[in-house]
Amino acid sequence: MQSILTHPKIAVLYIALFFRFLTVVNSTAQYWCQGHPMLAVYPGNGAAYGRHLDSTAGGRGANGRILTLVLYLNPFWQPSHGGQLRLLEQLADETGTELEPLHGRLVGFLCEDQNPHEVLPCWKERVAVTIWYYDGDRLSERCEDSNLAGVFEG
């Protein structure tokens, strides 16, 4: 089984398409600002990410995030690899909607005080690029220098 990280042309193509999509989103969301992309690589071996909200309206989690977009880069992904994104209605829920991290899948959801989620244990390397959009009140704090040039340069 090969990793997306060993297929740089495939990764570059999907990332280019993702940024083209973001250009369209940015042109329609005048009062939002796009944060820098975050690349998450789970090594397998049961790696997971616990239940959480990406943003809250107040308190410690009030970071201004309003929209979460996740692009999965996992060619050859199989259900037995685990690593599903589980979206919940409430943090305490035992079950929710599970989404496979399939190659090229783009998942988006509003995130301020809603859509708690977790990443279930994965048994193979799992790769995702996440971008958050911030509200207008947090522009100066979070997004002043949001030029994406050089983000993926080594």
C-alpha positions as a Python dict, from the first residue, in 0.01 Angstrom:
ca = {
    (1, 'M'): (0, 0, 0),
    (2, 'Q'): (139, 338, -97),
    (3, 'S'): (89, 672, 73),
    (4, 'I'): (-26, 997, -87),
    (5, 'L'): (307, 1136, 33),
    (6, 'T'): (483, 903, -214),
    (7, 'H'): (264, 1035, -499),
    (8, 'P'): (351, 1406, -512),
    (9, 'K'): (183, 1465, -850),
    (10, 'I'): (-149, 1333, -719),
    (11, 'A'): (-117, 1537, -400),
    (12, 'V'): (-35, 1855, -594),
    (13, 'L'): (-333, 1803, -826),
    (14, 'Y'): (-580, 1760, -540),
    (15, 'I'): (-433, 2049, -346),
    (16, 'A'): (-453, 2270, -657),
    (17, 'L'): (-820, 2175, -706),
    (18, 'F'): (-885, 2239, -338),
    (19, 'F'): (-736, 2589, -360),
    (20, 'R'): (-941, 2658, -673),
    (21, 'F'): (-1252, 2564, -476),
    (22, 'L'): (-1138, 2795, -193),
    (23, 'T'): (-1104, 3082, -443),
    (24, 'V'): (-1472, 3043, -527),
    (25, 'V'): (-1568, 3025, -156),
    (26, 'N'): (-1357, 3332, -78),
    (27, 'S'): (-1523, 3535, -354),
    (28, 'T'): (-1869, 3471, -203),
    (29, 'A'): (-1783, 3506, 167),
    (30, 'Q'): (-1698, 3875, 197),
    (31, 'Y'): (-1699, 3883, 577),
    (32, 'W'): (-1500, 3566, 633),
    (33, 'C'): (-1132, 3511, 608),
    (34, 'Q'): (-949, 3194, 524),
    (35, 'G'): (-690, 3067, 769),
    (36, 'H'): (-376, 2881, 672),
    (37, 'P'): (-414, 2515, 571),
    (38, 'M'): (-320, 2250, 823),
    (39, 'L'): (-184, 1916, 702),
    (40, 'A'): (-263, 1630, 940),
    (41, 'V'): (-89, 1295, 896),
    (42, 'Y'): (-205, 1016, 1127),
    (43, 'P'): (56, 738, 1129),
    (44, 'G'): (-188, 449, 1172),
    (45, 'N'): (-137, 214, 1468),
    (46, 'G'): (-467, 326, 1624),
    (47, 'A'): (-399, 701, 1602),
    (48, 'A'): (-717, 899, 1668),
    (49, 'Y'): (-839, 1247, 1765),
    (50, 'G'): (-1087, 1284, 2050),
    (51, 'R'): (-1428, 1451, 2049),
    (52, 'H'): (-1424, 1826, 2023),
    (53, 'L'): (-1578, 2139, 1876),
    (54, 'D'): (-1363, 2345, 1639),
    (55, 'S'): (-1501, 2666, 1792),
    (56, 'T'): (-1729, 2791, 2069),
    (57, 'A'): (-1915, 3120, 2097),
    (58, 'G'): (-1748, 3203, 2428),
    (59, 'G'): (-1479, 3092, 2668),
    (60, 'R'): (-1152, 2918, 2586),
    (61, 'G'): (-1276, 2779, 2253),
    (62, 'A'): (-1388, 3117, 2113),
    (63, 'N'): (-1134, 3130, 1830),
    (64, 'G'): (-1358, 3283, 1562),
    (65, 'R'): (-1382, 2974, 1342),
    (66, 'I'): (-1715, 2947, 1164),
    (67, 'L'): (-1656, 2696, 883),
    (68, 'T'): (-1438, 2385, 865),
    (69, 'L'): (-1332, 2230, 532),
    (70, 'V'): (-1141, 1900, 522),
    (71, 'L'): (-993, 1743, 207),
    (72, 'Y'): (-883, 1380, 236),
    (73, 'L'): (-576, 1256, 48),
    (74, 'N'): (-586, 879, 97),
    (75, 'P'): (-561, 680, -225),
    (76, 'F'): (-633, 309, -184),
    (77, 'W'): (-830, 369, 138),
    (78, 'Q'): (-1029, 70, 262),
    (79, 'P'): (-1301, 59, 532),
    (80, 'S'): (-1080, -174, 740),
    (81, 'H'): (-826, 109, 773),
    (82, 'G'): (-1061, 292, 1014),
    (83, 'G'): (-998, 664, 1063),
    (84, 'Q'): (-1357, 771, 995),
    (85, 'L'): (-1469, 1122, 1081),
    (86, 'R'): (-1762, 1085, 1321),
    (87, 'L'): (-1996, 1386, 1328),
    (88, 'L'): (-2215, 1409, 1639),
    (89, 'E'): (-2520, 1614, 1731),
    (90, 'Q'): (-2400, 1656, 2091),
    (91, 'L'): (-2060, 1596, 2251),
    (92, 'A'): (-2207, 1327, 2478),
    (93, 'D'): (-2365, 1124, 2195),
    (94, 'E'): (-2253, 764, 2161),
    (95, 'T'): (-2322, 742, 1787),
    (96, 'G'): (-2317, 976, 1492),
    (97, 'T'): (-2263, 994, 1119),
    (98, 'E'): (-1936, 831, 1013),
    (99, 'L'): (-1757, 943, 697),
    (100, 'E'): (-1473, 745, 541),
    (101, 'P'): (-1163, 955, 466),
    (102, 'L'): (-1179, 865, 96),
    (103, 'H'): (-928, 1013, -145),
    (104, 'G'): (-1055, 1342, -288),
    (105, 'R'): (-1353, 1367, -51),
    (106, 'L'): (-1422, 1723, 67),
    (107, 'V'): (-1619, 1760, 391),
    (108, 'G'): (-1748, 2095, 512),
    (109, 'F'): (-1945, 2194, 821),
    (110, 'L'): (-2030, 2496, 1031),
    (111, 'C'): (-1837, 2478, 1354),
    (112, 'E'): (-1923, 2748, 1609),
    (113, 'D'): (-2097, 2562, 1894),
    (114, 'Q'): (-2213, 2293, 1652),
    (115, 'N'): (-2103, 1973, 1481),
    (116, 'P'): (-1888, 1811, 1748),
    (117, 'H'): (-1671, 1546, 1589),
    (118, 'E'): (-1386, 1301, 1637),
    (119, 'V'): (-1148, 1092, 1428),
    (120, 'L'): (-1184, 721, 1502),
    (121, 'P'): (-872, 504, 1535),
    (122, 'C'): (-694, 450, 1204),
    (123, 'W'): (-483, 149, 1118),
    (124, 'K'): (-310, 288, 809),
    (125, 'E'): (-157, 628, 742),
    (126, 'R'): (-435, 888, 705),
    (127, 'V'): (-381, 1231, 543),
    (128, 'A'): (-610, 1535, 548),
    (129, 'V'): (-579, 1906, 471),
    (130, 'T'): (-801, 2129, 687),
    (131, 'I'): (-883, 2495, 636),
    (132, 'W'): (-1093, 2702, 871),
    (133, 'Y'): (-1279, 3020, 789),
    (134, 'Y'): (-1296, 3292, 1053),
    (135, 'D'): (-1563, 3554, 1113),
    (136, 'G'): (-1513, 3924, 1041),
    (137, 'D'): (-1464, 4013, 1408),
    (138, 'R'): (-1149, 3802, 1419),
    (139, 'L'): (-995, 3920, 1089),
    (140, 'S'): (-719, 4129, 1242),
    (141, 'E'): (-636, 3867, 1503),
    (142, 'R'): (-637, 3553, 1287),
    (143, 'C'): (-612, 3649, 923),
    (144, 'E'): (-411, 3964, 865),
    (145, 'D'): (-134, 3793, 675),
    (146, 'S'): (-330, 3507, 520),
    (147, 'N'): (-133, 3493, 197),
    (148, 'L'): (-101, 3121, 118),
    (149, 'A'): (216, 3157, -88),
    (150, 'G'): (488, 2932, 44),
    (151, 'V'): (265, 2732, 277),
    (152, 'F'): (353, 2401, 111),
    (153, 'E'): (714, 2486, 36),
    (154, 'G'): (976, 2294, 229),
}
